[in-house]
Coordinates of C-alpha atoms and ligand atoms in Angstrom, one line a residue:
Chain A
M1 CA -41.9 55.0 25.0
D2 CA -46.1 55.8 26.2
Q3 CA -46.3 57.7 22.8
F4 CA -44.9 55.4 20.5
M5 CA -47.4 52.7 21.9
Q6 CA -50.0 54.4 21.6
Q7 CA -49.3 55.9 18.4
M8 CA -49.2 51.6 17.7
V9 CA -52.8 51.3 18.7
N10 CA -54.1 54.1 16.5
G11 CA -52.2 52.9 13.5
I12 CA -53.5 49.2 14.3
S13 CA -57.2 50.8 14.3
L14 CA -56.1 53.2 11.2
G15 CA -54.6 49.9 9.6
S16 CA -57.5 47.6 10.0
I17 CA -59.6 50.2 7.6
Y18 CA -56.9 50.1 4.7
A19 CA -56.4 46.5 5.5
L20 CA -60.3 45.7 4.8
I21 CA -60.2 48.6 1.7
A22 CA -57.2 46.9 0.2
L23 CA -58.5 42.9 0.7
G24 CA -60.8 44.5 -2.2
Y25 CA -58.4 45.7 -4.3
T26 CA -56.3 42.5 -4.1
M27 CA -59.1 40.4 -4.7
V28 CA -60.2 41.9 -8.0
Y29 CA -56.5 41.9 -9.1
G30 CA -56.0 38.4 -8.6
I31 CA -58.9 37.3 -10.7
I32 CA -58.8 39.8 -13.2
K33 CA -55.9 41.9 -13.1
L34 CA -57.7 45.2 -13.1
I35 CA -56.7 47.9 -10.3
N36 CA -60.1 48.9 -9.6
F37 CA -59.9 53.1 -9.2
A38 CA -63.6 52.6 -8.3
H39 CA -63.1 50.6 -5.1
G40 CA -62.5 53.6 -2.9
D41 CA -65.8 54.8 -3.7
V42 CA -67.4 51.6 -3.0
Y43 CA -66.6 52.3 0.1
M44 CA -67.3 56.0 0.5
I45 CA -70.9 55.1 -0.8
G46 CA -70.7 52.2 1.9
A47 CA -70.0 55.0 4.4
Y48 CA -73.2 56.8 3.5
I49 CA -75.2 53.7 3.0
G50 CA -74.4 53.2 7.1
F51 CA -75.2 56.8 7.6
A52 CA -78.6 56.7 6.4
A53 CA -78.9 53.3 8.5
T54 CA -78.0 55.0 11.3
T55 CA -79.3 58.7 11.1
Y56 CA -82.4 58.3 9.3
A57 CA -83.4 54.4 9.9
Q58 CA -81.6 54.6 13.5
L59 CA -80.3 51.4 13.4
G60 CA -77.8 50.5 15.3
F61 CA -73.7 49.7 14.6
L62 CA -74.5 45.8 13.4
P63 CA -77.4 46.6 11.5
A64 CA -76.0 49.0 10.1
L65 CA -72.7 47.0 9.4
L66 CA -74.7 44.5 7.4
I67 CA -77.1 46.7 5.9
S68 CA -74.1 48.5 4.2
M69 CA -72.1 45.3 3.4
A70 CA -75.0 44.1 1.7
A71 CA -75.8 47.2 -0.5
C72 CA -72.4 47.6 -1.3
A73 CA -71.9 43.6 -2.5
V74 CA -74.9 44.9 -4.8
L75 CA -73.5 47.8 -5.9
G76 CA -70.0 46.1 -6.7
M77 CA -71.9 43.3 -8.8
T78 CA -73.8 45.5 -10.7
I79 CA -70.2 47.8 -11.3
E80 CA -69.0 44.9 -12.4
R81 CA -71.4 43.6 -14.7
I82 CA -72.7 46.7 -15.9
A83 CA -68.6 48.5 -16.3
Y84 CA -65.9 46.1 -16.6
K85 CA -67.2 42.5 -18.1
P86 CA -68.3 43.9 -21.7
L87 CA -64.7 44.5 -22.0
R88 CA -63.3 41.4 -21.1
G89 CA -60.9 40.5 -23.5
S90 CA -59.7 44.0 -24.0
T91 CA -56.7 45.1 -23.3
R92 CA -56.2 46.6 -19.6
I93 CA -55.5 50.1 -20.1
A94 CA -59.0 50.5 -21.7
V95 CA -60.1 48.9 -18.4
L96 CA -58.6 50.8 -16.5
I97 CA -59.3 53.7 -17.6
T98 CA -63.3 52.8 -17.2
A99 CA -62.3 52.1 -13.8
I100 CA -61.4 55.6 -13.8
G101 CA -64.4 56.4 -15.6
V102 CA -66.6 54.9 -13.1
S103 CA -64.4 56.3 -9.9
L104 CA -65.7 59.8 -10.9
F105 CA -68.6 58.6 -11.8
L106 CA -69.5 58.0 -8.5
E107 CA -68.6 60.5 -6.7
Y108 CA -70.3 63.0 -8.7
V109 CA -73.9 61.3 -8.5
M110 CA -73.1 61.0 -5.0
M111 CA -72.7 64.6 -4.6
F112 CA -75.0 65.4 -6.7
F113 CA -77.7 63.7 -4.9
V114 CA -76.3 64.4 -0.8
G115 CA -74.2 67.7 -1.4
A116 CA -70.8 68.1 -1.3
E117 CA -70.9 69.3 2.7
V118 CA -69.4 66.6 5.2
R119 CA -71.9 65.4 7.5
S120 CA -71.1 63.7 11.1
Y121 CA -72.3 60.2 12.2
P122 CA -74.5 60.2 15.1
V123 CA -72.8 58.8 18.0
L124 CA -73.2 54.6 17.8
L125 CA -70.7 53.1 20.5
S126 CA -70.3 54.2 23.6
N127 CA -66.9 56.7 23.6
K128 CA -65.4 55.0 27.0
V129 CA -61.7 54.7 27.7
F130 CA -59.5 52.5 28.9
H131 CA -56.4 53.2 30.5
L132 CA -53.7 50.6 29.9
G133 CA -50.6 52.4 31.5
N134 CA -50.9 55.8 29.8
V135 CA -51.7 54.3 27.0
L136 CA -55.4 55.1 26.0
I137 CA -57.9 52.8 23.7
N138 CA -61.5 53.7 23.2
T139 CA -64.5 51.3 22.9
Q140 CA -64.7 52.3 19.1
Q141 CA -61.1 51.4 18.6
I142 CA -61.6 48.1 19.5
Y143 CA -65.3 47.7 17.8
I144 CA -62.9 49.0 15.1
V145 CA -60.2 46.5 15.2
V146 CA -62.8 43.5 16.2
T147 CA -65.2 43.9 13.4
A148 CA -61.6 44.0 11.3
I149 CA -60.2 40.7 12.4
A150 CA -63.7 38.9 12.1
L151 CA -63.7 39.8 8.6
M152 CA -60.5 38.8 7.6
I153 CA -61.1 35.2 9.4
L154 CA -64.3 34.9 7.2
L155 CA -62.8 36.0 4.3
Q156 CA -59.3 33.5 5.1
F157 CA -62.1 30.8 5.9
I158 CA -64.6 31.3 2.5
V159 CA -61.4 31.4 0.4
H160 CA -59.7 27.9 2.1
K161 CA -62.8 26.2 2.9
T162 CA -66.0 26.7 0.8
K163 CA -66.2 26.0 -2.6
T164 CA -66.8 29.4 -3.9
G165 CA -63.6 30.3 -2.1
K166 CA -61.5 27.3 -4.0
A167 CA -62.8 28.5 -7.7
M168 CA -62.4 32.0 -7.0
R169 CA -58.5 30.3 -6.4
A170 CA -58.8 28.6 -9.2
V171 CA -59.8 31.0 -11.5
S172 CA -57.1 33.5 -10.3
I173 CA -54.6 31.2 -10.4
D174 CA -55.1 29.7 -14.1
R175 CA -58.8 30.8 -15.8
D176 CA -58.9 28.3 -18.4
A177 CA -57.7 25.1 -16.3
A178 CA -60.9 26.1 -13.9
Q179 CA -62.9 26.6 -16.9
L180 CA -62.3 22.9 -17.6
M181 CA -62.6 22.2 -14.0
G182 CA -66.5 23.2 -14.6
I183 CA -66.0 26.3 -12.8
K184 CA -68.2 29.3 -14.1
V185 CA -65.4 32.1 -14.3
D186 CA -68.4 34.5 -14.9
N187 CA -70.2 34.1 -11.3
T188 CA -66.5 33.5 -9.6
I189 CA -65.9 37.1 -10.6
S190 CA -69.0 38.7 -9.9
I191 CA -69.0 36.6 -6.1
T192 CA -65.6 38.1 -6.0
F193 CA -66.5 41.8 -6.4
A194 CA -69.5 41.2 -4.3
I195 CA -67.4 40.2 -1.0
G196 CA -64.7 42.6 -1.8
S197 CA -67.4 45.1 -2.2
A198 CA -68.2 44.0 1.3
F199 CA -65.2 44.8 2.7
A200 CA -65.1 48.2 1.6
G201 CA -68.4 49.0 2.8
A202 CA -67.9 47.5 6.4
A203 CA -64.7 50.1 6.2
G204 CA -66.7 52.8 5.2
V205 CA -69.1 52.1 8.8
L206 CA -66.2 52.1 10.5
V207 CA -64.4 55.1 9.4
G208 CA -67.8 57.1 9.7
I209 CA -67.8 56.4 13.7
Y210 CA -63.9 56.7 14.1
Y211 CA -63.8 59.9 11.8
N212 CA -67.4 60.9 12.7
S213 CA -66.8 63.0 9.0
I214 CA -67.9 61.5 5.7
D215 CA -68.5 63.5 2.2
P216 CA -68.3 62.6 -1.1
L217 CA -65.0 62.6 -2.1
M218 CA -63.5 60.9 0.9
G219 CA -63.1 57.7 -1.1
I220 CA -60.2 59.1 -2.6
M221 CA -57.2 59.5 -0.4
P222 CA -57.9 55.6 1.8
G223 CA -58.6 54.0 -1.7
L224 CA -55.1 55.2 -2.9
K225 CA -53.4 54.5 0.3
A226 CA -55.5 51.1 0.3
F227 CA -54.0 50.5 -2.5
I228 CA -50.1 50.9 -2.2
A229 CA -51.0 48.8 1.0
A230 CA -51.5 46.3 -1.6
V231 CA -48.8 46.5 -3.4
F232 CA -46.7 46.8 -0.5
G233 CA -48.1 43.2 0.6
G234 CA -48.0 41.6 -3.0
I235 CA -50.7 42.8 -4.8
G236 CA -53.5 39.9 -5.3
N237 CA -52.0 38.3 -2.0
I238 CA -54.6 38.1 0.6
P239 CA -52.8 38.0 3.8
G240 CA -49.9 40.7 2.4
A241 CA -53.1 42.9 1.8
M242 CA -53.8 42.4 5.9
I243 CA -50.1 42.8 6.8
G244 CA -49.7 45.8 4.1
G245 CA -52.9 47.4 5.8
M246 CA -51.8 47.5 8.9
A247 CA -48.2 48.6 8.0
I248 CA -49.9 51.8 6.0
G249 CA -51.8 52.5 9.2
I250 CA -49.0 52.3 11.5
M251 CA -46.8 54.3 9.3
E252 CA -49.1 57.3 8.9
T253 CA -50.2 57.6 12.6
L254 CA -46.5 57.3 13.6
V255 CA -45.4 60.0 11.3
S256 CA -48.5 62.4 12.5
G257 CA -47.5 61.1 15.9
Y258 CA -44.2 62.5 15.9
G259 CA -45.1 65.6 14.7
Y260 CA -44.8 65.3 10.8
S261 CA -48.7 65.3 9.9
L262 CA -47.9 67.3 7.4
Y263 CA -46.1 64.5 5.2
R264 CA -47.9 61.5 6.1
D265 CA -49.1 60.9 2.9
A266 CA -45.9 62.3 1.2
V267 CA -44.2 59.3 3.2
V268 CA -46.6 56.4 1.7
F269 CA -46.2 57.8 -1.2
A270 CA -42.8 57.7 -1.0
F271 CA -43.0 54.8 0.1
L272 CA -44.4 53.5 -2.7
I273 CA -41.8 54.3 -4.6
L274 CA -39.6 52.8 -2.6
I275 CA -41.3 49.7 -2.9
L276 CA -41.6 49.2 -6.8
I277 CA -38.0 50.2 -6.8
L278 CA -36.6 47.1 -4.4
K279 CA -39.6 44.7 -5.0
P280 CA -42.0 45.4 -7.4
S281 CA -44.0 42.3 -5.9
G282 CA -44.3 43.1 -3.0
L283 CA -43.4 41.6 0.5
L284 CA -45.7 38.3 -0.1
G285 CA -45.8 38.6 -3.5
K286 CA -44.4 36.4 -6.5
N287 CA -42.7 37.2 -9.2
I288 CA -45.0 37.3 -12.2
R289 CA -44.8 33.6 -13.6
E290 CA -44.4 33.7 -17.4
K291 CA -47.7 31.0 -18.6
V292 CA -46.3 27.9 -20.9
Chain B
M1 CA -69.4 9.5 -28.8
L2 CA -67.9 12.5 -29.9
E3 CA -68.6 14.1 -33.9
I4 CA -66.8 17.0 -35.5
K5 CA -68.1 18.3 -38.4
N6 CA -66.2 20.7 -41.4
L7 CA -64.4 22.8 -37.8
N8 CA -63.3 26.1 -38.9
V9 CA -61.0 27.8 -36.1
H10 CA -59.4 31.5 -36.3
Y11 CA -56.9 33.1 -34.6
G12 CA -57.4 36.5 -36.1
V13 CA -56.3 36.4 -39.7
I14 CA -54.6 32.5 -38.9
H15 CA -56.5 29.8 -40.2
A16 CA -56.0 27.3 -37.8
L17 CA -58.0 24.8 -38.3
K18 CA -60.0 24.1 -42.3
D19 CA -62.7 21.7 -42.4
V20 CA -61.7 19.2 -39.4
S21 CA -64.4 16.6 -39.5
L22 CA -63.4 13.5 -36.8
T23 CA -65.7 10.9 -35.4
V24 CA -65.0 9.4 -31.8
D25 CA -67.1 6.2 -31.1
K26 CA -68.0 4.8 -27.5
G27 CA -65.3 3.1 -25.7
E28 CA -62.5 4.0 -28.4
I29 CA -58.8 5.1 -27.7
V30 CA -58.6 7.6 -30.9
T31 CA -55.3 9.7 -31.3
L32 CA -54.9 12.8 -33.4
I33 CA -50.9 13.1 -34.7
G34 CA -49.5 15.9 -36.1
A35 CA -46.2 18.4 -36.3
N36 CA -45.6 21.4 -33.9
G37 CA -48.4 24.0 -35.2
A38 CA -50.5 21.3 -37.0
G39 CA -53.4 22.1 -34.8
K40 CA -53.5 19.7 -32.5
T41 CA -54.5 21.5 -29.4
T42 CA -56.7 23.8 -31.7
T43 CA -59.0 20.6 -31.9
L44 CA -58.8 19.7 -28.1
R45 CA -59.6 23.4 -26.9
T46 CA -62.3 23.6 -29.5
I47 CA -64.0 20.5 -27.9
S48 CA -63.9 21.1 -24.8
G49 CA -65.1 24.9 -25.3
L50 CA -61.8 27.0 -24.3
I51 CA -61.9 28.8 -28.2
K52 CA -65.2 29.5 -30.9
A53 CA -65.1 27.9 -33.7
T54 CA -65.6 30.2 -37.0
S55 CA -68.4 27.4 -38.4
G56 CA -68.8 23.8 -38.2
Q57 CA -70.4 21.2 -35.2
V58 CA -68.9 19.5 -32.2
I59 CA -71.8 17.2 -31.4
L60 CA -71.2 14.9 -28.0
E61 CA -73.4 11.9 -27.9
G62 CA -76.0 13.4 -30.4
K63 CA -76.3 17.0 -28.8
D64 CA -74.9 19.4 -30.6
I65 CA -72.9 21.5 -28.3
T66 CA -71.1 24.0 -30.3
N67 CA -71.8 26.9 -28.2
L68 CA -72.1 25.6 -24.9
P69 CA -69.6 27.2 -22.8
A70 CA -66.6 24.7 -21.7
P71 CA -67.9 24.3 -17.8
Q72 CA -71.5 23.3 -18.7
R73 CA -69.4 20.9 -21.3
V74 CA -67.6 19.4 -18.1
E75 CA -71.4 18.9 -16.8
L76 CA -71.9 16.5 -20.2
G77 CA -69.3 14.4 -19.7
L78 CA -66.2 15.8 -21.0
S79 CA -62.7 16.4 -19.1
Q80 CA -59.5 18.0 -21.3
V81 CA -55.9 17.5 -19.6
P82 CA -54.8 20.4 -21.2
E83 CA -51.0 20.8 -22.8
G84 CA -48.4 21.8 -20.5
R85 CA -50.7 20.0 -17.0
R86 CA -52.0 22.9 -15.9
I87 CA -52.6 22.2 -12.5
F88 CA -52.6 25.0 -9.9
P89 CA -49.2 24.8 -8.5
E90 CA -50.3 26.7 -5.3
M91 CA -52.8 24.4 -4.1
T92 CA -51.8 21.3 -2.9
V93 CA -52.3 17.7 -4.6
L94 CA -55.5 16.9 -3.0
E95 CA -56.8 20.5 -3.4
N96 CA -55.9 20.1 -7.6
L97 CA -57.8 16.6 -7.2
E98 CA -60.9 18.1 -5.7
L99 CA -61.5 20.8 -7.5
G100 CA -61.5 18.5 -10.5
A101 CA -64.8 16.9 -9.0
F102 CA -65.9 20.6 -8.8
L103 CA -69.4 20.2 -10.0
R104 CA -69.9 17.0 -8.1
K105 CA -71.8 17.0 -4.7
D106 CA -71.5 13.1 -3.6
K107 CA -68.9 14.0 -0.9
Q108 CA -68.5 10.0 -0.5
G109 CA -68.1 9.1 -4.2
I110 CA -65.3 11.6 -4.4
K111 CA -63.6 10.6 -1.2
K112 CA -63.5 7.1 -2.9
D113 CA -62.3 8.3 -6.4
I114 CA -59.2 9.7 -5.0
E115 CA -58.4 7.2 -2.9
H116 CA -59.1 5.4 -6.0
I117 CA -56.2 7.9 -7.7
Y118 CA -53.8 7.2 -5.1
E119 CA -54.0 3.5 -6.1
L120 CA -53.4 4.6 -9.7
F121 CA -50.6 6.9 -9.4
P122 CA -49.2 6.2 -5.2
I123 CA -46.6 9.0 -5.7
L124 CA -49.6 11.1 -5.6
G125 CA -50.9 10.1 -2.7
D126 CA -47.4 10.4 -0.6
R127 CA -47.6 14.0 -1.7
R128 CA -51.0 14.7 -1.3
K129 CA -50.3 17.5 0.9
Q130 CA -47.5 19.4 -0.9
T131 CA -48.2 22.2 -3.0
A132 CA -48.7 21.2 -6.8
G133 CA -45.6 23.4 -7.9
T134 CA -43.4 21.3 -6.5
L135 CA -44.0 18.1 -8.2
S136 CA -41.8 17.1 -10.7
G137 CA -42.5 16.9 -14.5
G138 CA -43.9 13.3 -14.8
E139 CA -45.8 13.8 -10.9
Q140 CA -47.7 16.4 -12.3
Q141 CA -48.7 14.9 -15.5
M142 CA -49.8 12.6 -13.0
L143 CA -51.8 15.1 -11.8
A144 CA -53.3 16.6 -14.2
I145 CA -54.9 12.8 -15.9
G146 CA -56.2 12.2 -11.8
R147 CA -57.6 15.8 -11.6
A148 CA -59.2 15.2 -15.1
L149 CA -60.7 11.7 -14.4
M150 CA -62.3 13.4 -10.5
S151 CA -65.2 14.5 -12.6
K152 CA -66.0 11.3 -13.7
P153 CA -65.6 12.0 -17.7
R154 CA -67.1 9.6 -20.4
L155 CA -64.8 11.0 -22.7
L156 CA -61.0 12.1 -21.6
L157 CA -59.2 14.9 -24.2
L158 CA -55.6 14.4 -23.7
D159 CA -53.3 16.7 -25.0
E160 CA -49.6 15.5 -25.5
P161 CA -49.3 13.5 -22.0
S162 CA -45.8 12.2 -22.9
M163 CA -44.7 15.7 -23.4
G164 CA -41.4 16.3 -21.4
L165 CA -41.4 12.6 -19.5
A166 CA -38.5 9.6 -19.9
P167 CA -39.3 7.2 -21.7
L168 CA -40.3 4.7 -19.1
L169 CA -42.4 7.1 -17.6
V170 CA -44.3 7.9 -21.2
R171 CA -44.9 4.1 -21.5
E172 CA -46.3 3.9 -17.3
I173 CA -48.9 7.1 -18.6
F174 CA -49.7 4.5 -21.9
E175 CA -50.4 2.0 -20.1
I176 CA -52.8 3.9 -17.3
I177 CA -54.3 5.2 -20.6
K178 CA -55.6 1.9 -21.8
N179 CA -56.3 0.9 -18.6
I180 CA -58.5 3.8 -18.3
N181 CA -59.9 3.3 -21.3
S182 CA -60.7 0.1 -20.4
E183 CA -62.4 0.9 -17.4
G184 CA -65.2 2.5 -20.0
T185 CA -63.6 6.1 -20.6
T186 CA -63.7 7.0 -24.1
V187 CA -60.2 8.6 -24.9
L188 CA -59.2 11.0 -27.6
L189 CA -55.5 11.6 -27.3
V190 CA -53.4 14.2 -29.1
E191 CA -50.2 13.3 -29.3
Q192 CA -46.2 14.2 -31.6
N193 CA -44.9 10.7 -29.6
A194 CA -46.9 8.9 -33.2
S195 CA -45.5 5.5 -32.3
M196 CA -46.8 4.8 -28.5
A197 CA -50.1 6.5 -29.8
L198 CA -50.5 3.9 -32.5
S199 CA -49.5 1.6 -30.6
I200 CA -52.2 1.5 -28.4
A201 CA -55.2 3.5 -30.7
N202 CA -57.9 2.2 -32.2
R203 CA -58.1 4.5 -34.6
A204 CA -55.9 7.9 -36.0
Y205 CA -55.7 11.1 -37.8
V206 CA -52.9 13.2 -38.6
L207 CA -53.4 16.6 -38.6
E208 CA -51.2 18.9 -40.9
T209 CA -51.2 22.5 -41.3
G210 CA -54.9 22.6 -40.1
S211 CA -55.9 20.1 -42.4
I212 CA -56.4 16.1 -41.8
V213 CA -54.2 14.3 -44.4
I214 CA -54.6 10.4 -43.3
T215 CA -57.1 8.1 -41.6
G216 CA -57.3 4.7 -41.0
T217 CA -56.6 2.3 -37.6
G218 CA -53.5 2.5 -35.5
E219 CA -51.9 -0.3 -37.5
E220 CA -52.8 0.8 -41.1
L221 CA -51.1 4.0 -39.8
M222 CA -48.2 2.3 -38.5
K223 CA -47.5 0.1 -42.0
S224 CA -48.0 3.4 -44.3
D225 CA -44.9 4.5 -45.9
R226 CA -46.1 8.2 -45.2
I227 CA -46.4 8.1 -41.5
Q228 CA -43.4 5.7 -41.2
K229 CA -41.5 8.7 -42.8
A230 CA -42.9 12.1 -41.4
Y231 CA -43.9 10.3 -38.0
L232 CA -41.3 7.1 -37.2
G233 CA -38.0 8.6 -38.5
G234 CA -38.6 4.8 -40.5
Ligands
LIG301 N1 -53.8 32.0 -29.3 C1 -53.2 31.7 -30.3 N2 -53.0 33.1 -30.9 C2 -52.4 32.9 -32.4 N3 -52.2 32.1 -33.5 C3 -52.4 30.7 -32.3 C4 -52.5 30.6 -30.7 N4 -53.1 29.7 -30.7 C5 -51.9 28.9 -31.7 N5 -51.9 29.6 -32.5 C6 -51.2 28.9 -33.7 O1 -52.2 27.8 -34.5 C7 -51.6 26.9 -35.3 C8 -51.6 25.7 -34.7 O2 -51.5 26.0 -32.9 P1 -51.5 24.5 -32.1 O3 -51.4 25.0 -30.6 O4 -53.2 23.9 -32.6 O5 -50.7 23.4 -32.9 P2 -50.0 21.9 -31.8 O6 -51.0 21.1 -33.2 O7 -50.8 21.9 -31.1 O8 -48.8 22.0 -31.8 P3 -47.8 21.7 -30.8 O9 -47.4 19.9 -31.1 O10 -46.7 22.2 -31.1 O11 -48.5 21.7 -29.4 C9 -50.1 27.7 -34.7 O12 -49.5 28.1 -35.9 C10 -49.9 28.3 -33.9 O13 -49.2 29.5 -34.0
LIG302 MG1 -50.7 21.4 -28.7

């Protein structure tokens, strides 16, 4: 039982990070029906920006987090403007291939500038360990979960209570109808990329702190898993991405915790195949509505 | 109010509108009737900016808006009730109405106008917290009209508001369109229900396979043999 609880604690920390990345996938998919394969790399760049902010500028956790989020927001908007916007109206496969191209571009440009070697984050947060019975929780885990939850609440607020959020929902439901309301679709898409990318940037910093190591290809695996999390929750669905992220994180730590860490990734991918067979629309996803 | 000059629209190789010209004067109800596939929806979507014309001009209150994106046209006082209603089904009735007022900043005015829509369509008031997708077809049509009114349009474009509604409700919707018009909103109404449309319209245009073939006052068209045969089942 202790072992199980311990893995749950670890799983929730990891899951919060997946959830933050998954939100960006799902928001972008919701609004332009694109699986943004470069999203995992935005997260990687977020981790490096956090690294630079803490190592060279010697900033603390919060400023580093905010700088990374802001920089990633700009990066996300730039990617959209340069790579995806000119393809609006082309086939989905063309945009998808472009996304893969952007992903490789970001990975290898980073590799050129920072080198392929793994770097370690400075210790930013005191690593105090709390004992709850026999279950250990450390400060970093608390920071990660609190940050993730705060950001998710913020997102829910933006999406449901602000004009920008209402525009985002309207565009993702019906682009033409949204335009007839006076909503500028291009701006709304741009903002969606900004928010999704900012969240990926936050996840990058949190992972740097948690695992204490970053490299230019670090975005690939978590990117894929967050994508699976988004599909599991129902792609395009925001609460779905949060639940999916948590589920994948917990699943992964449970599998490793019980001594099968070799199969950790395999289990997650097997899970994706299972979802696609059993409920392709995901946990909270709707069946695709045909437009009349 | 609105002037369309020699509008041509293509979908790939399909020539959907051929040199369509029409005018709508301030305060009028003008109707555009025609069979399925005649190009009525295409005309409205070109006016509201959702489709780009290949050639021709759209002029709103003297201003050439041919190349203006759709959202900016809303700012100029154009509002469209699209074919098939196109409400936001996952959002509540109230949220749909609020989106109709997206460009407005006068919170108090918006509140008042939402109340006004609830007076116009009491059923929407009862359903304000319900998601719009759960409304009946007729209620959705009322919501689509209410939503379009929330931007305080000077020109309202309606695309087949009677589609799929029971005769009693059709009559009610047309009554409401007349009221909206008498409150000062100019109306361009696309319909397949020709007799109803002609009965409330000041003037009418008939579209056949992308071209305007007849035009006149509502009464004239109602009496015309050609219209009787083709559209009024007479
Ligand atoms: N997106 C599109 N792509 C290709 N062709 C189209 C498209 N939209 C409409 N058309 C064609 O253009 C013509 C005019 O269509 P439109 O929708 O304007 O007709 P309509 O008069 O509104 O008909 P209905 O009464 O059935 O709504 C039709 O022949 C239609 O098939
Ligand atoms: Mg039509």
